[in-house]
Tab-separated table of C-alpha atoms in Angstrom:
chain	number	residue	atom	x	y	z
S	253	MET	CA	13.729	18.998	33.548
S	254	ALA	CA	13.705	15.293	33.762
S	255	ASP	CA	12.974	12.097	36.170
S	256	PHE	CA	17.016	10.980	35.162
S	257	THR	CA	18.623	12.091	39.043
S	258	GLY	CA	22.294	11.646	38.779
S	259	ALA	CA	22.987	11.632	41.766
S	260	SER	CA	21.329	11.691	45.243
S	261	THR	CA	23.471	12.883	48.928
S	262	GLY	CA	21.611	13.424	52.463
S	263	GLY	CA	18.176	13.914	50.717
S	264	VAL	CA	19.143	16.454	48.097
S	265	SER	CA	18.856	14.863	44.563
S	266	THR	CA	21.295	16.512	42.161
S	267	ILE	CA	19.965	16.993	39.016
S	268	VAL	CA	23.232	16.814	36.080
S	269	THR	CA	23.047	15.231	33.404
S	270	ASP	CA	26.165	14.850	31.724
S	271	HIS	CA	25.450	14.203	28.155
S	272	ALA	CA	29.428	14.159	27.211
S	273	ALA	CA	30.135	11.634	29.384
S	274	LEU	CA	26.734	9.205	28.530
S	275	ILE	CA	28.084	9.548	24.752
S	276	SER	CA	31.616	8.430	25.771
S	277	ALA	CA	29.864	5.490	27.309
S	278	CYS	CA	27.787	4.986	24.535
S	279	ALA	CA	30.592	4.248	21.743
S	280	ALA	CA	31.968	2.207	24.250
S	281	GLY	CA	28.845	0.379	23.779
S	282	GLU	CA	26.781	0.677	27.358
S	283	LYS	CA	23.494	0.257	26.285
S	284	GLN	CA	22.449	1.857	29.813
S	285	ALA	CA	23.677	4.367	29.100
S	286	LEU	CA	22.239	5.530	26.220
S	287	LYS	CA	18.790	4.658	27.600
S	288	THR	CA	20.035	7.717	30.471
S	289	LEU	CA	20.448	9.627	27.880
S	290	MET	CA	16.913	8.814	26.188
S	291	LYS	CA	15.369	9.027	30.024
S	292	ALA	CA	16.720	12.863	30.209
S	293	GLU	CA	16.314	13.952	27.019
S	294	GLY	CA	14.011	11.829	24.760
S	295	GLY	CA	10.609	13.972	26.417
S	296	ARG	CA	12.269	17.199	25.519
S	297	MET	CA	12.974	15.328	21.886
S	298	LEU	CA	9.995	14.390	21.276
S	299	GLY	CA	8.589	17.967	22.260
S	300	VAL	CA	11.238	19.546	19.490
S	301	ALA	CA	10.146	17.206	16.649
S	302	ARG	CA	6.272	16.904	17.378
S	303	ARG	CA	6.494	20.571	16.430
S	304	MET	CA	8.636	19.969	12.912
S	305	LEU	CA	6.871	17.305	11.977
S	306	ARG	CA	3.208	17.696	13.982
S	307	ARG	CA	2.542	14.661	13.982
S	308	SER	CA	3.387	12.475	16.972
S	309	ASP	CA	3.532	9.313	15.580
S	310	LEU	CA	6.179	10.610	13.045
S	311	ALA	CA	7.795	12.584	16.099
S	312	GLU	CA	8.221	9.524	17.869
S	313	ASP	CA	9.800	7.464	14.794
S	314	ALA	CA	12.355	10.246	14.540
S	315	VAL	CA	13.390	10.468	18.525
S	316	GLN	CA	14.144	6.009	17.750
S	317	ASP	CA	15.907	6.788	14.425
S	318	ALA	CA	17.621	9.987	16.538
S	319	LEU	CA	18.295	7.776	19.178
S	320	VAL	CA	19.831	4.699	17.395
S	321	LEU	CA	21.728	7.104	15.076
S	322	VAL	CA	23.263	8.114	18.139
S	323	TRP	CA	24.165	5.142	19.716
S	324	ARG	CA	25.988	4.218	15.580
S	325	ARG	CA	27.932	7.281	15.234
S	326	ALA	CA	29.063	7.867	19.533
S	327	HIS	CA	32.523	7.312	18.504
S	328	GLN	CA	32.353	10.126	16.500
S	329	PHE	CA	31.513	13.006	18.722
S	330	ASP	CA	34.223	14.835	19.834
S	331	ALA	CA	33.734	16.631	23.104
S	332	SER	CA	36.279	19.315	22.177
S	333	ARG	CA	34.496	20.592	19.076
S	334	GLY	CA	30.947	21.579	20.390
S	335	SER	CA	28.573	20.744	23.155
S	336	ALA	CA	26.853	16.822	23.705
S	337	LYS	CA	23.335	18.513	23.649
S	338	GLY	CA	24.548	19.827	20.766
S	339	TRP	CA	25.307	17.331	18.970
S	340	LEU	CA	22.555	15.130	20.318
S	341	TYR	CA	20.129	17.644	19.294
S	342	THR	CA	21.752	18.149	15.604
S	343	ILE	CA	21.361	14.748	14.895
S	344	LEU	CA	17.360	14.804	15.926
S	345	ARG	CA	16.531	18.154	13.628
S	346	ASN	CA	18.617	17.010	10.986
S	347	ARG	CA	16.486	13.501	11.125
S	348	CYS	CA	13.593	15.455	11.013
S	349	LEU	CA	14.320	17.784	8.493
S	350	THR	CA	15.012	14.707	6.601
S	351	MET	CA	11.934	13.130	7.235
S	352	LEU	CA	9.591	16.636	6.580
S	353	ARG	CA	11.816	17.389	3.128
S	354	GLN	CA	10.209	13.429	2.412
S	355	GLU	CA	7.238	13.593	3.691
S	356	ASP	CA	4.709	12.507	1.058
S	357	ARG	CA	2.811	16.158	-0.092
S	358	GLU	CA	-0.436	14.674	0.367
S	359	VAL	CA	0.073	13.670	3.814
S	360	ALA	CA	1.618	17.368	4.520
S	361	THR	CA	-0.848	19.200	3.317
S	362	GLU	CA	-3.637	17.828	5.443
S	363	ALA	CA	-1.352	17.863	8.169
S	364	ASP	CA	-0.583	21.611	7.541
S	365	GLN	CA	-4.896	22.146	6.870
S	366	ILE	CA	-5.492	20.570	10.313
S	367	GLU	CA	-3.210	22.509	12.358
S	368	ALA	CA	-2.813	26.133	10.588
S	369	THR	CA	-3.563	27.753	12.686
S	370	SER	CA	-1.944	26.928	15.823
S	371	GLN	CA	1.215	26.595	13.627
S	372	GLU	CA	1.901	30.396	14.474
S	373	ALA	CA	0.898	29.957	18.403
S	374	VAL	CA	3.598	26.879	18.330
S	375	LEU	CA	5.875	29.938	17.050
S	376	THR	CA	4.100	32.694	19.715
S	377	ALA	CA	5.427	30.167	22.500
S	378	ALA	CA	8.939	29.480	21.052
S	379	PHE	CA	9.644	32.971	21.721
S	380	ASP	CA	7.602	33.637	24.564
S	381	GLY	CA	9.598	30.525	26.266
S	382	LEU	CA	12.781	32.133	25.607
S	383	GLU	CA	14.220	33.725	28.619
S	384	THR	CA	13.211	37.368	28.384
S	385	THR	CA	17.598	37.651	29.653
S	386	THR	CA	18.560	35.380	26.347
S	387	GLY	CA	20.851	37.220	23.633
S	388	LEU	CA	18.854	35.234	21.298
S	389	ARG	CA	14.771	37.500	22.857
S	390	GLN	CA	16.058	40.133	22.787
S	391	CYS	CA	17.931	40.290	19.341
S	392	LEU	CA	15.451	38.661	17.915
S	393	GLU	CA	12.969	41.081	18.853
S	394	ARG	CA	14.736	43.979	17.099
S	395	LEU	CA	13.789	42.319	14.164
S	396	ASP	CA	10.795	42.855	12.029
S	397	GLY	CA	7.948	40.414	12.963
S	398	ALA	CA	7.621	39.064	8.935
S	399	THR	CA	11.738	38.412	10.052
S	400	ARG	CA	11.318	37.493	12.945
S	401	GLN	CA	8.508	35.044	12.401
S	402	ALA	CA	10.643	33.134	8.782
S	403	ILE	CA	13.660	32.634	11.201
S	404	LEU	CA	11.538	31.089	14.326
S	405	SER	CA	9.841	28.630	12.035
S	406	SER	CA	12.663	27.749	10.015
S	407	TYR	CA	14.262	26.616	13.232
S	408	VAL	CA	11.102	25.580	15.278
S	409	LEU	CA	8.801	24.408	12.265
S	410	GLY	CA	11.624	22.981	9.866
S	411	HIS	CA	10.095	25.209	7.160
S	412	SER	CA	11.773	25.921	3.618
S	413	HIS	CA	12.542	29.041	2.381
S	414	GLY	CA	9.404	27.935	-0.293
S	415	GLU	CA	7.416	27.397	2.798
S	416	ILE	CA	7.847	30.547	4.575
S	417	ALA	CA	7.249	32.355	1.188
S	418	GLY	CA	4.050	30.258	0.891
S	419	ARG	CA	2.817	31.745	4.433
S	420	LEU	CA	3.452	34.732	3.850
S	421	ASP	CA	2.697	35.225	0.757
S	422	ALA	CA	6.152	36.888	-0.872
S	423	PRO	CA	7.971	35.595	-3.532
S	424	LEU	CA	10.817	33.506	-2.980
S	425	GLY	CA	13.636	35.903	-2.868
S	426	THR	CA	12.308	38.284	-1.059
S	427	ILE	CA	12.181	35.826	1.495
S	428	LYS	CA	15.732	34.711	1.057
S	429	ALA	CA	16.914	38.285	1.064
S	430	ARG	CA	14.838	39.249	4.218
S	431	VAL	CA	15.990	36.143	6.177
S	432	ARG	CA	19.435	37.030	5.072
S	433	ARG	CA	19.282	40.129	6.157
S	434	GLY	CA	17.632	39.827	9.707
S	435	LEU	CA	20.384	36.867	10.674
S	436	LEU	CA	22.849	39.361	9.807
S	437	LYS	CA	20.808	41.789	12.154
S	438	LEU	CA	21.303	38.888	14.725
S	439	ARG	CA	24.280	38.261	14.464
S	440	GLU	CA	25.848	42.441	14.309
S	441	CYS	CA	23.367	42.142	17.586
S	442	LEU	CA	24.066	39.237	19.119
S	443	SER	CA	28.231	39.625	18.638
K	244	MET	CA	33.612	33.125	0.202
K	245	THR	CA	33.698	36.491	2.353
K	246	ASP	CA	33.334	36.143	5.958
K	247	ARG	CA	30.082	37.183	5.575
K	248	SER	CA	28.458	34.847	3.295
K	249	LEU	CA	30.134	32.079	5.080
K	250	ASP	CA	28.249	33.242	8.259
K	251	THR	CA	24.954	33.664	6.880
K	252	LEU	CA	25.723	30.105	4.925
K	253	ILE	CA	26.311	28.052	8.718
K	254	ASP	CA	23.416	30.330	10.219
K	255	GLU	CA	21.336	28.557	7.296
K	256	VAL	CA	22.221	25.303	7.614
K	257	VAL	CA	21.927	25.384	12.045
K	258	LEU	CA	18.029	26.675	10.889
K	259	GLY	CA	17.866	23.811	8.263
K	260	LEU	CA	17.130	26.400	5.349
K	261	ALA	CA	20.287	25.202	3.308
K	262	SER	CA	20.657	22.621	0.393
K	263	ASP	CA	21.956	19.525	1.001
K	264	ALA	CA	25.011	20.483	-1.087
K	265	ASP	CA	25.733	23.207	0.789
K	266	ILE	CA	25.422	21.788	4.139
K	267	ALA	CA	28.305	19.065	2.777
K	268	ARG	CA	30.349	22.012	2.595
K	269	VAL	CA	30.020	24.178	5.560
K	270	GLU	CA	30.191	20.377	7.101
K	271	ALA	CA	33.201	19.697	4.776
K	272	LEU	CA	35.359	23.027	6.034
K	273	ALA	CA	34.284	22.743	10.075
K	274	ASP	CA	36.553	19.541	9.743
K	275	SER	CA	39.203	21.194	8.120
K	276	ASP	CA	39.512	24.726	9.431
K	277	PRO	CA	39.138	24.794	13.516
K	278	GLU	CA	37.210	28.485	13.411
K	279	VAL	CA	34.967	27.479	10.714
K	280	ALA	CA	34.021	24.686	13.163
K	281	LYS	CA	33.896	27.412	16.024
K	282	ARG	CA	31.674	29.638	13.869
K	283	LEU	CA	29.266	26.785	13.344
K	284	GLU	CA	28.782	25.550	16.888
K	285	GLN	CA	28.529	28.725	18.156
K	286	ALA	CA	25.893	29.585	15.558
K	287	ARG	CA	24.256	25.786	17.012
K	288	GLN	CA	24.362	27.507	20.751
K	289	THR	CA	22.651	30.535	19.586
K	290	PHE	CA	19.594	28.898	18.556
K	291	ALA	CA	20.079	25.846	20.628
K	292	PRO	CA	17.579	27.678	23.265
K	293	LEU	CA	14.532	27.249	21.173
K	294	ASP	CA	14.895	23.468	21.721
K	295	ASP	CA	14.476	23.833	25.521
K	296	THR	CA	11.353	26.123	24.769
K	297	ALA	CA	9.443	22.481	23.345
K	298	GLU	CA	7.708	20.676	26.002
K	299	VAL	CA	8.566	17.946	27.500
K	300	LEU	CA	6.522	15.314	26.065
K	301	PRO	CA	5.520	11.620	28.252
K	302	LEU	CA	7.636	8.972	26.081
K	303	PRO	CA	5.074	6.582	25.312
K	304	GLU	CA	5.306	2.585	26.634
K	305	GLY	CA	7.654	0.706	25.367
K	306	PHE	CA	9.648	3.211	24.003
K	307	TRP	CA	13.412	2.132	25.353
K	308	GLU	CA	11.929	-1.550	24.543
K	309	ARG	CA	11.073	-0.406	20.594
K	310	ILE	CA	15.187	1.254	20.341
K	311	ASP	CA	16.279	-1.838	22.089
K	312	ALA	CA	14.558	-4.001	19.674
K	313	ARG	CA	16.698	-1.825	17.207
K	314	LEU	CA	19.739	-2.126	18.346
K	315	GLU	CA	19.587	-5.827	18.934
K	316	ALA	CA	18.873	-5.872	15.766
K	317	SER	CA	21.544	-4.503	13.846
K	318	GLU	CA	23.824	-6.709	16.591
K	319	ALA	CA	22.215	-10.035	15.631
K	320	GLY	CA	23.975	-9.532	11.955
K	321	GLY	CA	27.711	-9.163	13.386
K	322	THR	CA	29.468	-8.652	10.727
K	323	VAL	CA	26.431	-7.413	9.142
K	324	ILE	CA	27.699	-3.382	8.536
K	325	PRO	CA	24.969	-0.907	8.864
K	326	LEU	CA	25.101	0.620	5.739
K	327	ALA	CA	24.459	4.441	6.086
K	328	GLU	CA	27.052	4.045	9.202
K	329	ALA	CA	29.511	2.681	7.390
K	330	ARG	CA	28.883	5.010	5.379
K	331	ALA	CA	29.437	8.270	7.330
K	332	ARG	CA	32.773	5.739	9.436
K	333	ARG	CA	35.183	5.073	6.704
K	334	ILE	CA	34.199	7.671	4.201
K	335	PRO	CA	35.991	10.638	5.828
K	336	TRP	CA	34.653	14.113	5.364
K	337	ARG	CA	36.025	15.480	2.657
K	338	SER	CA	34.378	12.525	0.384
K	339	THR	CA	31.443	15.119	0.583
K	340	ALA	CA	33.064	18.139	-1.131
K	341	LEU	CA	34.709	15.779	-2.958
K	342	GLY	CA	31.765	13.735	-4.068
K	343	ALA	CA	29.969	17.457	-5.505
K	344	ILE	CA	33.832	17.696	-7.502
K	345	ALA	CA	32.950	13.997	-8.789
K	346	ALA	CA	29.710	14.424	-9.212
K	347	THR	CA	30.037	17.226	-11.793
K	348	LEU	CA	33.418	15.706	-13.141
K	349	LEU	CA	30.793	13.023	-13.527
K	350	MET	CA	27.951	15.009	-15.352
K	351	ALA	CA	29.134	14.821	-18.798
K	352	VAL	CA	29.624	10.343	-18.062
K	353	VAL	CA	25.896	10.771	-16.782
K	354	LEU	CA	24.494	13.038	-19.384
K	355	GLY	CA	25.885	10.429	-22.221
K	356	THR	CA	25.095	7.536	-21.015
K	357	THR	CA	21.396	8.654	-20.241
K	358	LEU	CA	20.937	10.116	-23.401
K	359	MET	CA	22.216	7.506	-25.468
K	360	SER	CA	20.309	4.647	-23.312
K	361	GLU	CA	16.620	3.584	-24.592
K	362	ARG	CA	15.599	4.201	-21.577
K	363	ASP	CA	16.199	6.539	-18.884
K	364	PRO	CA	17.011	6.125	-15.603
K	365	LEU	CA	15.084	7.139	-12.374
K	366	VAL	CA	18.189	7.459	-10.433
K	367	VAL	CA	21.812	7.630	-10.907
K	368	ALA	CA	24.277	7.418	-7.883
K	369	VAL	CA	27.959	7.784	-7.920
K	370	LEU	CA	29.947	5.722	-5.185
K	371	LEU	CA	32.793	6.798	-3.960
K	372	ASP	CA	35.286	4.683	-2.135
K	373	ALA	CA	37.138	5.125	1.204
K	374	GLY	CA	38.935	8.447	0.045
K	375	GLY	CA	36.610	9.863	-1.822
K	376	GLU	CA	37.825	8.554	-5.425
K	377	PRO	CA	34.255	7.670	-7.789
K	378	VAL	CA	34.720	4.408	-8.231
K	379	ALA	CA	31.214	2.989	-9.322
K	380	LEU	CA	28.466	4.808	-11.510
K	381	ILE	CA	24.682	3.395	-11.015
K	382	GLU	CA	21.665	3.652	-13.277
K	383	SER	CA	18.330	2.291	-11.840
K	384	GLY	CA	15.625	2.271	-14.115
K	385	VAL	CA	11.370	1.906	-12.592
K	386	ASP	CA	11.934	-2.024	-12.556
K	387	ASN	CA	15.403	-2.010	-10.628
K	388	THR	CA	17.160	-2.872	-13.371
K	389	THR	CA	20.535	-1.541	-12.212
K	390	ARG	CA	23.323	-0.492	-14.830
K	391	VAL	CA	26.800	-0.497	-12.796
K	392	THR	CA	29.523	1.361	-14.976
K	393	LEU	CA	32.803	0.690	-13.112
K	394	LEU	CA	35.484	3.556	-13.316
K	395	GLU	CA	38.397	2.225	-11.876
K	396	ARG	CA	39.727	-1.342	-12.597
K	397	PRO	CA	38.774	-3.527	-8.843
K	398	ASP	CA	40.769	-4.113	-6.238
K	399	VAL	CA	39.648	-7.502	-5.940
K	400	PRO	CA	41.959	-10.349	-4.566
K	401	ALA	CA	41.344	-12.922	-7.376
K	402	ASP	CA	38.944	-15.609	-4.383
K	403	GLN	CA	36.750	-12.528	-3.927
K	404	VAL	CA	33.832	-11.505	-6.202
K	405	MET	CA	32.055	-7.563	-5.943
K	406	GLN	CA	28.314	-7.519	-4.815
K	407	VAL	CA	26.485	-4.196	-5.518
K	408	TRP	CA	23.617	-3.557	-2.591
K	409	THR	CA	21.137	-0.993	-2.400
K	410	LYS	CA	18.656	-0.609	0.164
K	411	PRO	CA	14.778	-0.171	-0.597
K	412	ASP	CA	13.800	0.803	2.864
K	413	GLU	CA	16.093	3.572	4.714
K	414	ASP	CA	15.670	1.231	7.751
K	415	GLY	CA	15.639	-1.596	6.378
K	416	PRO	CA	18.408	-4.682	5.342
K	417	PRO	CA	20.841	-4.203	2.143
K	418	VAL	CA	19.144	-6.125	-0.475
K	419	SER	CA	21.682	-7.646	-2.746
K	420	LEU	CA	21.360	-7.268	-6.710
K	421	GLY	CA	23.977	-9.590	-7.686
K	422	LEU	CA	27.621	-9.533	-8.700
K	423	LEU	CA	30.075	-8.225	-10.934
K	424	THR	CA	32.014	-11.707	-11.586
K	425	GLY	CA	35.365	-10.834	-13.006
K	426	GLY	CA	34.914	-7.268	-11.839
K	427	ARG	CA	33.508	-6.418	-14.718
K	428	SER	CA	30.640	-3.019	-15.829
K	429	ARG	CA	27.387	-5.463	-15.854
K	430	THR	CA	23.732	-4.718	-16.230
K	431	LEU	CA	22.156	-6.464	-13.698
K	432	THR	CA	18.325	-7.315	-13.171
K	433	ILE	CA	15.790	-7.855	-9.602
K	434	GLU	CA	12.100	-8.866	-9.209
K	435	GLY	CA	10.261	-7.626	-6.376
K	436	LEU	CA	11.343	-4.227	-5.223
K	437	PRO	CA	9.790	-1.126	-4.857
K	438	ALA	CA	10.733	1.490	-8.214
K	439	PRO	CA	14.107	2.912	-6.999
K	440	ASN	CA	14.104	6.704	-4.511
K	441	SER	CA	16.133	9.538	-4.641
K	442	ARG	CA	18.396	8.993	-1.414
K	443	GLN	CA	18.753	5.367	-1.948
K	444	LEU	CA	21.662	3.753	-0.961
K	445	TYR	CA	23.873	1.242	-3.239
K	446	GLU	CA	27.187	0.151	-2.340
K	447	ILE	CA	29.441	-2.417	-3.650
K	448	THR	CA	31.696	-4.974	-1.242
K	449	ALA	CA	33.991	-7.316	-1.589
K	450	GLU	CA	32.486	-10.522	-0.307
K	451	PRO	CA	33.842	-14.274	-0.678
K	452	ALA	CA	33.570	-16.041	-4.416
K	453	GLY	CA	30.071	-16.519	-4.905
K	454	GLY	CA	28.928	-14.265	-2.957
K	455	SER	CA	27.904	-13.271	0.754
K	456	PRO	CA	27.366	-16.144	2.365
K	457	THR	CA	25.473	-15.009	4.712
K	458	ASN	CA	23.289	-12.621	2.075
K	459	LEU	CA	23.575	-9.140	4.194
K	460	PRO	CA	26.856	-8.065	2.880
K	461	THR	CA	30.192	-8.789	5.384
K	462	GLY	CA	33.320	-6.715	2.707
K	463	PRO	CA	34.836	-4.261	2.807
K	464	ILE	CA	33.012	-1.447	1.250
K	465	LEU	CA	34.664	-0.905	-2.181
K	466	GLY	CA	32.501	2.141	-2.824
K	467	VAL	CA	28.957	4.026	-1.181
K	468	GLY	CA	26.546	6.081	-2.501
K	469	LEU	CA	23.128	7.989	-2.391
K	470	ALA	CA	20.905	7.882	-5.200
K	471	LYS	CA	19.877	11.224	-6.700
K	472	GLU	CA	17.268	11.932	-9.586
K	473	PRO	CA	19.005	12.992	-12.503
K	474	VAL	CA	17.394	16.081	-14.213
K	475	ILE	CA	16.309	15.059	-17.873
C-alpha cells in the first residue's frame, strides 16, 4: 500500500510500517521517522483529507498540518492506550473537521455545487471499499439506506448533523435521533 | 450519564458529530477512566476501516521539504514555545473539563462586563493556568483593543513582567499585545492586526522586565485560552 519498504531479505521485501516505533522516534527528535511515516501514510492521509475537504489544496494543507502536529505531539502518544495508526488518523480527521467548520461558507457552497453529485459516489465507493468480511460493513448493511448514508457522510465527508439534515431535507432533530438509533444498532450488531 | 448515552457520545465524537464541549468531555473522561479510554479506542477502531477506503493520492513534489521547513521554523526560535502545543502540553486534560466549568462560572463576569462596556467585545477568552484555574479574562474588540482582567494576583518575580500574546494567524507567530506592568488588569491597544476571530489563541507569559527580548514568548506560560464569540 505504500512505497516504504521496511526490510528486504533475500529478494523478498517485507512492507512493514511500525507506526508506534516511528512516532516514538519522532518524540526523540528523529526527523527521518516523520519522513518515513509521511511516505508510508501520506498518500492515504491525502485521500482521507481530500474526501472531506473536497479541494486538493486544502487537503494538502491538512496533511501538512497533521504531520507537523504528529511531530509536536509525538511525546504524548501512549501505545498502551490505542493504536498508533488510529492516533495518526484521529489527528488528521480532527484537523480536517476544524478546517471544514471554519471554512468560508462561500467557498464551501461553491465546492458543494461543483461536487454535489460526486459526493454520493464517494460514499458508495467508501462503503464498497469495505471488505465484505468486516463487521462494520455487515452491520452497516443492516441499517436502512438513509441512516447508513447519514453515518457514512459524517465520517467520510465530515458532514455535520445540520449538513446531513440539509442534504436529506429532514428536520435536524429527526436526523440526530436517526443517527443515534443507527449508532445503537451498529453497536448491538458489532458486539 | 447512562452507559448507552456515553457510548453514543463516544461514537459521535469519533464520527465528528460531537460539539467541542462534548469532545472535551469525552477526552477528559477517557483520560481519567481507562474503561472509557478503551471504549473510545474501540469506537475509533470500528470506523477506522473507512479510512482505508480512501484513495492513495500521490504526494505533490516538495511535500516533505514544506513540512521540514515548518519544523525548522519552529525550532529556529530556540526557546519559542509553539503556543497551541504548549497549551496541550502544559495544561493537563482536566483543563478542558475545568475550562467548561470555569467558563460557566465566569459567565456572570463575562455578562457583567459585556453589558457594562460601551462596545461589546468581538471575542472573549478565559485564560487558564497549568492547573486549569482561570487566571485572566480577555475581551477584544474589532480593532484589537484588548481588555485584560486578571482574576488572580499574579505570582511573578519582581524582575519579570506579564506579557500578553495572541496568534492572529493560527499557523503564524505569536504577536505581543503589550505588558501588564505592575501585574494589574489593563486595556491594551495595537494597530495593524486583523479583527480577532473565534478560536484565536491568547496567552500570558512571564518575561524579563521590559518584555521579551526576542519579541516572541520565551518565559513560562501563566495562562492560555482560545477565544469565543460572546452571545450578545
